[in-house]
Amino acid sequence: MSLILIVLAPFLGALLPAVMANAGRRTCALTTLTVSAVALVGLVSRVPEVLAGDMPVAQVEWMPELGLNFTLMLDGLGLFFAALILGIGCLVIIYARYYLSRDDNMGEFFTYLLLFQGAMLGIVLSDNILVLLVFWELTSLSSFLLIGYWKHLPDGRQGARMALTVTGMGGLAMIGGMLILGRIAGSYDLSVILENREAIQASPLYLPALLLILLGCFTKSAQFPFHFWLPHAMAAPTPVSAYLHSATMVKAGIFLMARLWPVLSGTEVWFYLVAGTGLVTMVIGAVVALFKDDLKALLAFSTVSQLGLITFLLGTGSAYAAVAAVFHILNHAIFKCALFMTAGIVDHEAGTRDIRRLGGLWRLMPVTFAIALISGLSLAGVPLFNGFPSKEMMLEEATHVTFFGPEWLVPALATVGALFSAAYSFRLIGHAFLGAKRDDYPAKPHDPGIGMWGPPALLCVLVLVIGILPWLAQPAVFFVAQSVLGTTADIPEGLYLKLWPGITEALMMSAISLAGGLVVLLLFRPAAWLWTAAHVPHAKSIFDGIVAGAVALSRGLTQPLHDGAFTRYAMIFAVAVAALSGHAWLTGEVGPPTREPLPMNEVAVAGWLMLVTATAAIVVFHRNRLFALILMGIVGLMVSIGFALFSAPDLAMTQISVEVVTIILLLLALNFLPDETPRESSGLRRLRDGTVAVVGGLMAAGLSYHLLLRDFVEPSISAYQLENSYKGGGGTNVVNVILVDFRGFDTFGEIIVLGIAAVVIYALTEALLSGPVRAKLLNRRPEKDLAGDMHPLMMVVLTRVIMPLVLMVGVYIFLRGHNMPGGGFIAGLIVAIGLVMQYMASGYYWAADRQRYPFHGIIGAGVLVAGITGIGAWFAGYPFLTSSYGYITIPPLEEFEWASAMGFDLGVFLAVVGAVMLSLESFARMARRRDQKDSEHAMDIDPSRKETT
Amino acid sequence: MSHWIVMPIVLPAMLAALIVLAARYHVALQRVLSVGGTVALLGISAGLAFGASDGTVTVYLLGDWTPPFGIVLVADRLSTYMVVLTALLAFLVLLHAIGSGWDRRGRHFHALFQFQIMGIMGAFLTGDVFNLFVFFEVLLIASYGLMIHSGGAIRLRAGTQYVIYNLLGSTLFLFALGTLYAETGTLNMADLAGRVAAIDPGASSAIRVASVLLLLVFAVKAALVPLHFWLPASYAEAPGPVAALFAIMTKVGAYAIIRIYTLIFPPDLPLTEGLHGIWLLPLALVSVAVGMIGVLAARRLDRLAAFSVIGSMGMVMTAIALMTPAGIEAALYYIGHSTFATAALFLIVDIVRDRRGGHGVRVERAPPIAGGALIAGLFFAAAIAMAGLPPLSGFLGKLLILDAGFGSPLVGWIWSVVLASSLVAVLGFARAGSTVFWKSREATATDAGDTGDAPPEAGVDGGPVSLTPALPVIAAAGCIAVLVALTVFAGPMTGYLRATTAQLMTPQPYISSVMTAEGKPIPDKEKDYGKDPGGDDDGAAPDGLVGTEGAEGGDR
């Protein structure tokens, strides 16, 4: 079976349990088991090749440029781990089938389990370290789901989060480490990296790469001080714990250290860091494990300790230790899985995992006891069980290692570690199973069915076989160890895995530790008292404290900054713009003026003075909203005069009509606001904002002044437009031709903006009027006295008389637009003003009654007309908005010009009228009050008027 | 002449106008038109992208004026890539908006939606900086309308800030354009490229200011810290599908930066040397940090999603700020990823809001939601993508950015910030997700026992589930599916984006394609008035129409 299929099988299979969950628990579990078994069979089918010395490889290109290819390979080490993952995986699945209760969603569970299994397989079979990273993080994510499987338990959620955070952190560090490693080696393929030992170790980037990668490995393999997540991960259902602690997850870090052993090991940093951490972890884990009362917690810390042992072996860097490490990985996987399953059985059948509430189970659960005994003694490192030979090798290695001088230090620490390991193993057996039968178990303990004891029993057989006949495992262990060593070292001559090593220092240490373990157990009560009194800091509370601190800090940073204070937002904006553009200005070279300033004349100076006065007055009087509005009108008018002065009458006309319309609309809006703007900012803040405003204004003015005195780098495009507006666009009014032809597309966009604005105002009004605001608006009492004359006679008459004239002017302006100042935009504004006057004079209802076409429609029609005019050019084979013009004669009129741009201008006209009127209508709808009668009569008296005295 | 290139702009505009004109009271008809238009757009975009995939630069002369005198649309690899992203996103978001019933909670949703698409498409396709401004306005006003769709006090307040802040940006845009025009006398991007290069290095101050002002305008759109303040509240308060559509809006800013700073102000231009080198990258990194810290700080899922946008855009800006081919390529990949990751997140948050009744999206214990496992799964996937964990595209994008960062003097900072912020994001997403989706089970257990407040909550819970509950979920799942596709086909994708980057880095073909395009022939003689481009003419010229009042208007 292809390697890719082997890895993908669990991922693809992960879909099945969720589907099969409805087909019953048995089917669901069987499906899952089949998936794992298929992958296992596939793996076995490739074994002969590996044994023959080949290295099966499979590759699918993924991101070849980055060097990220989905490359898998199977060598001795990969095969070993894959076999453990799948083999133990099958047992765990069988066990889980009987362990999970009917309330648990089995489909979900097995889906997560298979995802996790696939991710682990991916790690051990990857040839590309980036792919390895992908699977690495996938294990973090899928274990998050597994640990948090019992979502209702706070422990599960917190444990899952903690595991994800810690291992995720390591994974992220490893991303950095792997990228550096790949950079040094010039490839992300393991096969290349493994051959570049010298280059990598000589590189100045070796140290950061090593540190980052080790951070990943240590967090994953629960090495001190990152060990704390593992005990909390036991909140997962026990089958998961059994799987995580034995063959997977925590072994991933070990695996990676073994995988990269040939290139990373052998340096001083590696030695002190890895061996040191391993040793410390081994001792601390063992000591803490002894004092845990929860069976699973005890086992979890024992895992920490045992992983420390393996890490230590990998850290020493000798070939002998590497063999020992491989051997112990195998042994630990076997007995630890059996032990966790036992703990699960006890929990399942006795209703508790608390050692203090157990004891005497050996009579009630003989089979379980046998399993626990065998695997427990193996854990303790008692001869004849498989934990013994590998632990012997560790102790042997310890006698050859020195840290910082004293020769006794490492052996002594190793012995202490082994001693406490023996002690907690004995405690597990002694306090939970031996002793007198109790009568206060939460449930009635009894042996479970074979489904639950079968898998651990099978493992116990292995424990005994390897323990008694270790040479049976020797070829396999040596083969794997050689693939760890790669080409850097060979398995030491004359090394044999044997049951009886002879009388050596290591054996003495072993004997001391076993005897010492028994002694410690006998002294457990006082020791436990001491332990409690010592108040060893709790890792979880430290972690929780850090997380809570991080959250508090992040809130402290985020919320005050993003509290919705708009003036501050704007101030920061202004400061940033001023600072960065100032920087740009100062780092460049200021060019000399290349243009003569225009001579000053009275009009210009007067206009300038008025502008300055009006703007300054706004600053002073801006709290009076009406007055500020009038002052703004002055600014607008001065701008129009400026346009007129510079020979742009179109723009001047447009600006004036826009001014009128905006002021009317703003006046209507002011109707809903208080007359005065309240004071909201303190004096200091006003000073700050004022300073920023003045500096920004001066900078803008300075920039404008500079630009006015400088010429274009090349002649501007306007010369072309001046020259060709009639020849190419058919109009002599260049501004209009620019608007409807040269840059008609801009205008198309702008009328849409206008249309959208009106539609938005309408939608907003609708939303307001269908909400609670409606009642508020209806019951609003005007602040000021109303004029009695709602619809003044003179105004009504005047506006009606004037209406046809206004429309006529509009049409005139529209028609002359192409050649003379005018055009659709101005015409639209003029007509809209004419209509607005009707509304103002005669009232909303009167006017609305006489309005035949809805303003929405007019806007839509305007955009459509403009668009269709543009599309029309397609049929002549020209691009969108290409204009054409010609001359026609309709008797009895004289010949006159037509231009397709006129259709476009009509669209502009309609859109402008519609947009202005729809906005006005929306305001008017909001202005309705309950105390007002809907009056049909145009010239009436407001009865609600209050008498003024 | 092929008119396909203008279709992504004209089609939604015409549809929107038609909806306003004829279908404004028929929701069903609006939906049909809107979906039909979006599907058609998807096809057109794909066609455009295919046309540009061999490196062809298609130029479309609006009004048939010879460049640089009219407005041009330009379709190259980059713009068509963005157009495809937009079309795909619009389709998925529209499904969600219809399925969740958001389009009926206020007026004119579909019209505004189409106008919004028109604005975005226009911004990607135009080859004229002033026209870019116009499309910025279109998309700003349409997005404002969409943002405050269906009203509500908090939403309106957030909307006001949104629109005012962006108007500040628009004003700045005008300043920038004014400066740019005053220096160069043109607005066409390709023409600008040539003219900027011709500016005397001894008089560089003004053009440098123009360059920085433009950069800042686009940085506002791209939510670069400290110009990001408009984003958190408005994205959080916007209706779910609208916020999801906005995922592409921040990319408009990123796109514009990439376009302008490879074409007009290329990285090796001496004139603008050292302009943003010292601040752009640090600010981008600060954005990453601010965004992800905000994710951790969020008490509500919508704020969480909004801050993740800032972080995500910070990543894009980090890659852009490197101003190297590898950086641009990474940025382009990340843009695609970030668009759909953001959209997925907002859509999922909206589904959660819809199904959680009175609890809204506050990160707190609440009764379990209908279809919780599926929604939780989608959230999990979106969170993975957003935090940049494997196996989804966020991880690959991050690898590309880290890899591109190698040459930068700030490589240590880039790596630390990017990796550390991922951790912060993981923590934030894990906390929020486990509380919202997992803690609920506990709540049921206690609620069942506690008769006090269980019944009303259950009632609320059952109430607001929308008419077609499947459609929003399909839309969200669709976004995730796009992410999966981005992951699986990362190889071809990055290959294509590398070609795109190469095209950007050698702008000469783009410039010459635009500048050599020929518009309609202008009749030579002053008297030859009757010649219209269509070819038929009919006679003599009228007299007396030679004088022009506007003659000097175009001059400054």
GROMACS .gro file of N, CA and C in nm, chain A residues 62-63 65 134 137 141 151 157 161 165 176 183 554-555 558 562 564 584-585 587 589 591 595 710 712-713 715-717 720-722 724 726-728 732 741 743 745-746 759 762 764 766 854 856-857 867 874 878-880 883 885 887, chain B residues 3 14 20-21 24 60-65 69 107-108 128 130-131 156 161 181-183 185 195 202-205 208 228 297 299 329 390 395 403 406 415 427 434 438-439 442 487 491 495 498 520 529 532-533 538 545 548 551 556:
model
  336
   62TRP      N    1   0.344   1.979  -0.346
   62TRP     CA    2   0.245   2.064  -0.282
   62TRP      C    3   0.277   2.209  -0.312
   63MET      N    4   0.382   2.258  -0.248
   63MET     CA    5   0.428   2.393  -0.280
   63MET      C    6   0.576   2.384  -0.313
   65GLU      N    7   0.782   2.550  -0.472
   65GLU     CA    8   0.868   2.668  -0.465
   65GLU      C    9   0.921   2.691  -0.324
  134VAL      N   10   0.318   2.037   0.976
  134VAL     CA   11   0.173   2.036   0.957
  134VAL      C   12   0.110   1.929   1.045
  137GLU      N   13   0.130   2.008   1.428
  137GLU     CA   14   0.025   2.095   1.481
  137GLU      C   15  -0.112   2.027   1.476
  141LEU      N   16  -0.403   1.998   1.758
  141LEU     CA   17  -0.543   2.033   1.739
  141LEU      C   18  -0.635   1.915   1.766
  151LYS      N   19  -1.724   1.765   2.704
  151LYS     CA   20  -1.730   1.911   2.703
  151LYS      C   21  -1.795   1.968   2.828
  157ARG      N   22  -1.236   2.102   2.946
  157ARG     CA   23  -1.215   2.224   2.866
  157ARG      C   24  -1.082   2.289   2.899
  161ARG      N   25  -0.755   2.323   2.662
  161ARG     CA   26  -0.697   2.454   2.628
  161ARG      C   27  -0.551   2.460   2.667
  165THR      N   28  -0.248   2.519   2.422
  165THR     CA   29  -0.164   2.638   2.435
  165THR      C   30  -0.017   2.599   2.446
  176GLY      N   31   0.954   2.812   1.342
  176GLY     CA   32   1.074   2.893   1.325
  176GLY      C   33   1.198   2.806   1.313
  183ARG      N   34   1.679   2.631   0.594
  183ARG     CA   35   1.763   2.734   0.531
  183ARG      C   36   1.910   2.693   0.533
  554SER      N   37  -0.429   4.210   2.777
  554SER     CA   38  -0.479   4.238   2.642
  554SER      C   39  -0.602   4.327   2.649
  555ARG      N   40  -0.686   4.304   2.752
  555ARG     CA   41  -0.802   4.392   2.765
  555ARG      C   42  -0.758   4.533   2.801
  558THR      N   43  -0.637   4.684   2.483
  558THR     CA   44  -0.731   4.698   2.371
  558THR      C   45  -0.844   4.794   2.403
  562HIS      N   46  -0.978   5.140   2.209
  562HIS     CA   47  -1.088   5.124   2.113
  562HIS      C   48  -1.221   5.148   2.182
  564GLY      N   49  -1.428   5.395   2.129
  564GLY     CA   50  -1.526   5.469   2.051
  564GLY      C   51  -1.513   5.620   2.063
  584ALA      N   52   0.829   6.250   0.492
  584ALA     CA   53   0.854   6.234   0.348
  584ALA      C   54   0.907   6.364   0.288
  585TRP      N   55   0.850   6.475   0.333
  585TRP     CA   56   0.891   6.605   0.281
  585TRP      C   57   1.036   6.634   0.319
  587THR      N   58   1.276   6.433   0.406
  587THR     CA   59   1.381   6.346   0.353
  587THR      C   60   1.400   6.366   0.203
  589GLU      N   61   1.414   6.648  -0.144
  589GLU     CA   62   1.474   6.778  -0.176
  589GLU      C   63   1.364   6.870  -0.226
  591GLY      N   64   1.213   7.141  -0.439
  591GLY     CA   65   1.247   7.202  -0.567
  591GLY      C   66   1.222   7.353  -0.566
  595ARG      N   67   0.725   7.864  -1.140
  595ARG     CA   68   0.615   7.942  -1.196
  595ARG      C   69   0.611   8.077  -1.128
  710ARG      N   70   0.487   7.545  -0.870
  710ARG     CA   71   0.566   7.448  -0.946
  710ARG      C   72   0.488   7.402  -1.069
  712PHE      N   73   0.408   7.131  -1.398
  712PHE     CA   74   0.404   6.986  -1.420
  712PHE      C   75   0.537   6.939  -1.474
  713VAL      N   76   0.565   6.813  -1.453
  713VAL     CA   77   0.689   6.760  -1.505
  713VAL      C   78   0.682   6.751  -1.657
  715PRO      N   79   0.380   6.845  -1.990
  715PRO     CA   80   0.253   6.916  -2.009
  715PRO      C   81   0.134   6.830  -1.967
  716SER      N   82   0.036   6.892  -1.903
  716SER     CA   83  -0.072   6.811  -1.847
  716SER      C   84  -0.169   6.768  -1.956
  717ILE      N   85  -0.250   6.671  -1.920
  717ILE     CA   86  -0.343   6.615  -2.017
  717ILE      C   87  -0.452   6.712  -2.055
  720TYR      N   88  -0.475   6.847  -2.420
  720TYR     CA   89  -0.539   6.758  -2.517
  720TYR      C   90  -0.691   6.772  -2.510
  721GLN      N   91  -0.740   6.782  -2.389
  721GLN     CA   92  -0.884   6.788  -2.374
  721GLN      C   93  -0.940   6.919  -2.427
  722LEU      N   94  -0.863   7.025  -2.405
  722LEU     CA   95  -0.906   7.154  -2.459
  722LEU      C   96  -0.912   7.148  -2.610
  724ASN      N   97  -0.938   6.884  -2.808
  724ASN     CA   98  -1.017   6.782  -2.875
  724ASN      C   99  -1.160   6.772  -2.828
  726TYR      N  100  -1.416   6.948  -2.891
  726TYR     CA  101  -1.513   6.961  -2.998
  726TYR      C  102  -1.488   6.860  -3.109
  727LYS      N  103  -1.362   6.845  -3.144
  727LYS     CA  104  -1.331   6.756  -3.254
  727LYS      C  105  -1.366   6.611  -3.222
  728GLY      N  106  -1.337   6.571  -3.101
  728GLY     CA  107  -1.361   6.431  -3.067
  728GLY      C  108  -1.488   6.410  -2.988
  732THR      N  109  -1.839   7.212  -2.732
  732THR     CA  110  -1.740   7.316  -2.714
  732THR      C  111  -1.720   7.350  -2.568
  741ASP      N  112  -1.793   6.283  -2.126
  741ASP     CA  113  -1.726   6.205  -2.229
  741ASP      C  114  -1.585   6.162  -2.189
  743ARG      N  115  -1.422   6.187  -1.919
  743ARG     CA  116  -1.424   6.116  -1.791
  743ARG      C  117  -1.567   6.082  -1.752
  745PHE      N  118  -1.696   5.806  -1.727
  745PHE     CA  119  -1.702   5.691  -1.637
  745PHE      C  120  -1.698   5.736  -1.491
  746ASP      N  121  -1.619   5.841  -1.467
  746ASP     CA  122  -1.618   5.898  -1.331
  746ASP      C  123  -1.757   5.948  -1.294
  759VAL      N  124  -3.065   5.647  -0.149
  759VAL     CA  125  -3.127   5.519  -0.113
  759VAL      C  126  -3.094   5.483   0.031
  762TYR      N  127  -3.299   5.686   0.262
  762TYR     CA  128  -3.433   5.631   0.265
  762TYR      C  129  -3.439   5.506   0.354
  764LEU      N  130  -3.242   5.419   0.584
  764LEU     CA  131  -3.219   5.456   0.724
  764LEU      C  132  -3.348   5.509   0.786
  766GLU      N  133  -3.649   5.440   0.693
  766GLU     CA  134  -3.739   5.327   0.710
  766GLU      C  135  -3.704   5.251   0.838
  854PRO      N  136  -4.237   5.767  -0.836
  854PRO     CA  137  -4.159   5.756  -0.712
  854PRO      C  138  -4.012   5.792  -0.737
  856HIS      N  139  -3.744   5.677  -0.601
  856HIS     CA  140  -3.657   5.561  -0.620
  856HIS      C  141  -3.645   5.529  -0.768
  857GLY      N  142  -3.761   5.525  -0.827
  857GLY     CA  143  -3.765   5.487  -0.967
  857GLY      C  144  -3.686   5.585  -1.051
  867GLY      N  145  -2.635   5.417  -1.804
  867GLY     CA  146  -2.567   5.292  -1.836
  867GLY      C  147  -2.601   5.243  -1.975
  874TRP      N  148  -2.161   4.965  -2.755
  874TRP     CA  149  -2.117   4.829  -2.786
  874TRP      C  150  -2.169   4.784  -2.922
  878TYR      N  151  -1.792   4.985  -3.027
  878TYR     CA  152  -1.702   5.073  -2.952
  878TYR      C  153  -1.712   5.043  -2.803
  879PRO      N  154  -1.613   5.087  -2.727
  879PRO     CA  155  -1.618   5.060  -2.583
  879PRO      C  156  -1.729   5.137  -2.513
  880PHE      N  157  -1.755   5.094  -2.393
  880PHE     CA  158  -1.855   5.154  -2.306
  880PHE      C  159  -1.837   5.306  -2.305
  883SER      N  160  -1.888   5.814  -2.723
  883SER     CA  161  -1.996   5.902  -2.768
  883SER      C  162  -1.993   5.913  -2.919
  885TYR      N  163  -2.185   6.183  -3.228
  885TYR     CA  164  -2.274   6.297  -3.246
  885TYR      C  165  -2.295   6.321  -3.394
  887TYR      N  166  -2.573   6.566  -3.687
  887TYR     CA  167  -2.662   6.680  -3.705
  887TYR      C  168  -2.787   6.633  -3.774
  952HIS      N  169  -1.596   4.329  -2.460
  952HIS     CA  170  -1.642   4.418  -2.354
  952HIS      C  171  -1.648   4.349  -2.218
  963MET      N  172  -2.611   4.801  -1.337
  963MET     CA  173  -2.740   4.797  -1.406
  963MET      C  174  -2.842   4.716  -1.325
  969VAL      N  175  -3.374   4.889  -0.798
  969VAL     CA  176  -3.431   5.010  -0.738
  969VAL      C  177  -3.553   5.056  -0.819
  970LEU      N  178  -3.541   5.045  -0.950
  970LEU     CA  179  -3.649   5.094  -1.035
  970LEU      C  180  -3.770   5.003  -1.030
  973ARG      N  181  -3.831   4.699  -0.617
  973ARG     CA  182  -3.795   4.733  -0.480
  973ARG      C  183  -3.893   4.681  -0.377
 1009TYR      N  184  -0.886   4.853  -2.178
 1009TYR     CA  185  -1.018   4.889  -2.228
 1009TYR      C  186  -1.033   5.039  -2.216
 1010LEU      N  187  -1.054   5.105  -2.330
 1010LEU     CA  188  -1.057   5.250  -2.331
 1010LEU      C  189  -1.201   5.298  -2.318
 1011LEU      N  190  -1.235   5.349  -2.204
 1011LEU     CA  191  -1.372   5.397  -2.187
 1011LEU      C  192  -1.389   5.523  -2.269
 1012GLY      N  193  -1.497   5.529  -2.345
 1012GLY     CA  194  -1.518   5.644  -2.432
 1012GLY      C  195  -1.427   5.642  -2.552
 1013ASP      N  196  -1.347   5.536  -2.562
 1013ASP     CA  197  -1.256   5.519  -2.676
 1013ASP      C  198  -1.159   5.634  -2.692
 1014TRP      N  199  -1.117   5.692  -2.585
 1014TRP     CA  200  -1.017   5.798  -2.591
 1014TRP      C  201  -0.878   5.737  -2.578
 1018PHE      N  202  -0.575   6.018  -2.199
 1018PHE     CA  203  -0.669   6.129  -2.191
 1018PHE      C  204  -0.807   6.089  -2.142
 1056ARG      N  205  -3.443   4.789   0.407
 1056ARG     CA  206  -3.475   4.814   0.267
 1056ARG      C  207  -3.350   4.813   0.182
 1057HIS      N  208  -3.368   4.776   0.057
 1057HIS     CA  209  -3.267   4.796  -0.046
 1057HIS      C  210  -3.140   4.717  -0.026
 1077ASP      N  211  -0.678   5.414  -1.355
 1077ASP     CA  212  -0.676   5.560  -1.345
 1077ASP      C  213  -0.694   5.596  -1.199
 1079PHE      N  214  -0.779   5.873  -1.044
 1079PHE     CA  215  -0.898   5.946  -1.000
 1079PHE      C  216  -1.020   5.857  -1.006
 1080ASN      N  217  -1.024   5.772  -1.108
 1080ASN     CA  218  -1.134   5.677  -1.116
 1080ASN      C  219  -1.131   5.583  -0.994
 1105LEU      N  220  -2.602   5.211   1.431
 1105LEU     CA  221  -2.599   5.342   1.368
 1105LEU      C  222  -2.481   5.424   1.419
 1110GLN      N  223  -1.935   5.651   1.288
 1110GLN     CA  224  -1.790   5.659   1.300
 1110GLN      C  225  -1.722   5.604   1.177
 1130TYR      N  226  -0.132   6.519  -0.918
 1130TYR     CA  227  -0.164   6.583  -1.046
 1130TYR      C  228  -0.081   6.710  -1.063
 1131ALA      N  229  -0.064   6.782  -0.955
 1131ALA     CA  230   0.012   6.907  -0.965
 1131ALA      C  231   0.156   6.878  -1.007
 1132GLU      N  232   0.206   6.765  -0.967
 1132GLU     CA  233   0.343   6.733  -1.002
 1132GLU      C  234   0.355   6.676  -1.142
 1134GLY      N  235   0.066   6.615  -1.382
 1134GLY     CA  236  -0.027   6.656  -1.485
 1134GLY      C  237  -0.100   6.542  -1.553
 1144ARG      N  238   0.588   5.947  -1.592
 1144ARG     CA  239   0.614   6.087  -1.554
 1144ARG      C  240   0.683   6.097  -1.418
 1151GLY      N  241   1.622   6.634  -0.770
 1151GLY     CA  242   1.653   6.751  -0.689
 1151GLY      C  243   1.529   6.822  -0.640
 1152ALA      N  244   1.411   6.779  -0.684
 1152ALA     CA  245   1.286   6.842  -0.639
 1152ALA      C  246   1.187   6.733  -0.602
 1153SER      N  247   1.228   6.649  -0.508
 1153SER     CA  248   1.149   6.529  -0.482
 1153SER      C  249   1.049   6.544  -0.369
 1154SER      N  250   1.056   6.654  -0.293
 1154SER     CA  251   0.973   6.662  -0.173
 1154SER      C  252   0.825   6.641  -0.201
 1157ARG      N  253   0.723   6.298  -0.307
 1157ARG     CA  254   0.735   6.207  -0.192
 1157ARG      C  255   0.614   6.220  -0.100
 1177HIS      N  256  -0.655   5.226   1.199
 1177HIS     CA  257  -0.749   5.115   1.194
 1177HIS      C  258  -0.873   5.139   1.280
 1246ALA      N  259  -0.858   3.966   2.385
 1246ALA     CA  260  -0.930   4.052   2.477
 1246ALA      C  261  -1.081   4.048   2.456
 1248ARG      N  262  -1.465   4.009   2.436
 1248ARG     CA  263  -1.568   3.946   2.517
 1248ARG      C  264  -1.685   3.899   2.431
 1278GLU      N  265   0.443   3.807  -0.333
 1278GLU     CA  266   0.379   3.678  -0.360
 1278GLU      C  267   0.311   3.625  -0.234
 1339PRO      N  268  -0.168   2.474   1.101
 1339PRO     CA  269  -0.190   2.375   0.996
 1339PRO      C  270  -0.322   2.306   1.021
 1344PHE      N  271  -0.166   2.867   0.758
 1344PHE     CA  272  -0.032   2.817   0.792
 1344PHE      C  273   0.062   2.833   0.673
 1352ASP      N  274   0.919   3.300   0.531
 1352ASP     CA  275   1.026   3.270   0.437
 1352ASP      C  276   1.068   3.398   0.365
 1355PHE      N  277   1.309   3.651   0.539
 1355PHE     CA  278   1.447   3.616   0.567
 1355PHE      C  279   1.546   3.725   0.528
 1364TRP      N  280   0.966   3.737   1.265
 1364TRP     CA  281   0.941   3.602   1.312
 1364TRP      C  282   0.879   3.602   1.450
 1376LEU      N  283  -0.479   3.107   2.175
 1376LEU     CA  284  -0.535   3.117   2.310
 1376LEU      C  285  -0.671   3.185   2.306
 1383SER      N  286  -1.427   2.743   2.323
 1383SER     CA  287  -1.465   2.640   2.420
 1383SER      C  288  -1.575   2.691   2.511
 1387TRP      N  289  -1.869   2.469   2.402
 1387TRP     CA  290  -1.859   2.356   2.494
 1387TRP      C  291  -1.927   2.381   2.626
 1388LYS      N  292  -1.911   2.502   2.674
 1388LYS     CA  293  -1.964   2.528   2.806
 1388LYS      C  294  -2.115   2.517   2.806
 1391GLU      N  295  -2.283   2.222   2.973
 1391GLU     CA  296  -2.295   2.232   3.117
 1391GLU      C  297  -2.421   2.310   3.152
 1436THR      N  298  -0.550   2.548   0.017
 1436THR     CA  299  -0.446   2.468   0.081
 1436THR      C  300  -0.399   2.357  -0.012
 1440GLY      N  301   0.031   2.471  -0.440
 1440GLY     CA  302   0.141   2.470  -0.535
 1440GLY      C  303   0.109   2.548  -0.661
 1444GLY      N  304   0.240   2.919  -0.770
 1444GLY     CA  305   0.304   2.932  -0.899
 1444GLY      C  306   0.242   3.045  -0.979
 1447ARG      N  307   0.327   3.372  -0.830
 1447ARG     CA  308   0.465   3.410  -0.859
 1447ARG      C  309   0.471   3.477  -0.996
 1469LYS      N  310  -1.022   5.633  -3.043
 1469LYS     CA  311  -1.086   5.669  -3.170
 1469LYS      C  312  -1.003   5.777  -3.240
 1478TYR      N  313  -1.650   6.871  -3.858
 1478TYR     CA  314  -1.728   6.841  -3.738
 1478TYR      C  315  -1.813   6.717  -3.752
 1481ASP      N  316  -1.835   6.149  -3.723
 1481ASP     CA  317  -1.849   6.088  -3.591
 1481ASP      C  318  -1.779   5.952  -3.596
 1482PRO      N  319  -1.744   5.900  -3.480
 1482PRO     CA  320  -1.665   5.778  -3.481
 1482PRO      C  321  -1.738   5.661  -3.546
 1487ASP      N  322  -2.313   6.380  -4.164
 1487ASP     CA  323  -2.419   6.435  -4.246
 1487ASP      C  324  -2.405   6.584  -4.261
 1494LEU      N  325  -1.986   7.828  -3.286
 1494LEU     CA  326  -1.974   7.746  -3.166
 1494LEU      C  327  -1.828   7.723  -3.128
 1497THR      N  328  -1.511   7.900  -2.636
 1497THR     CA  329  -1.543   7.815  -2.521
 1497THR      C  330  -1.518   7.889  -2.392
 1500ALA      N  331  -1.267   7.716  -2.167
 1500ALA     CA  332  -1.138   7.686  -2.229
 1500ALA      C  333  -1.023   7.680  -2.130
 1505ARG      N  334  -0.475   7.479  -1.466
 1505ARG     CA  335  -0.478   7.504  -1.324
 1505ARG      C  336  -0.450   7.651  -1.294
   0.00000   0.00000   0.00000
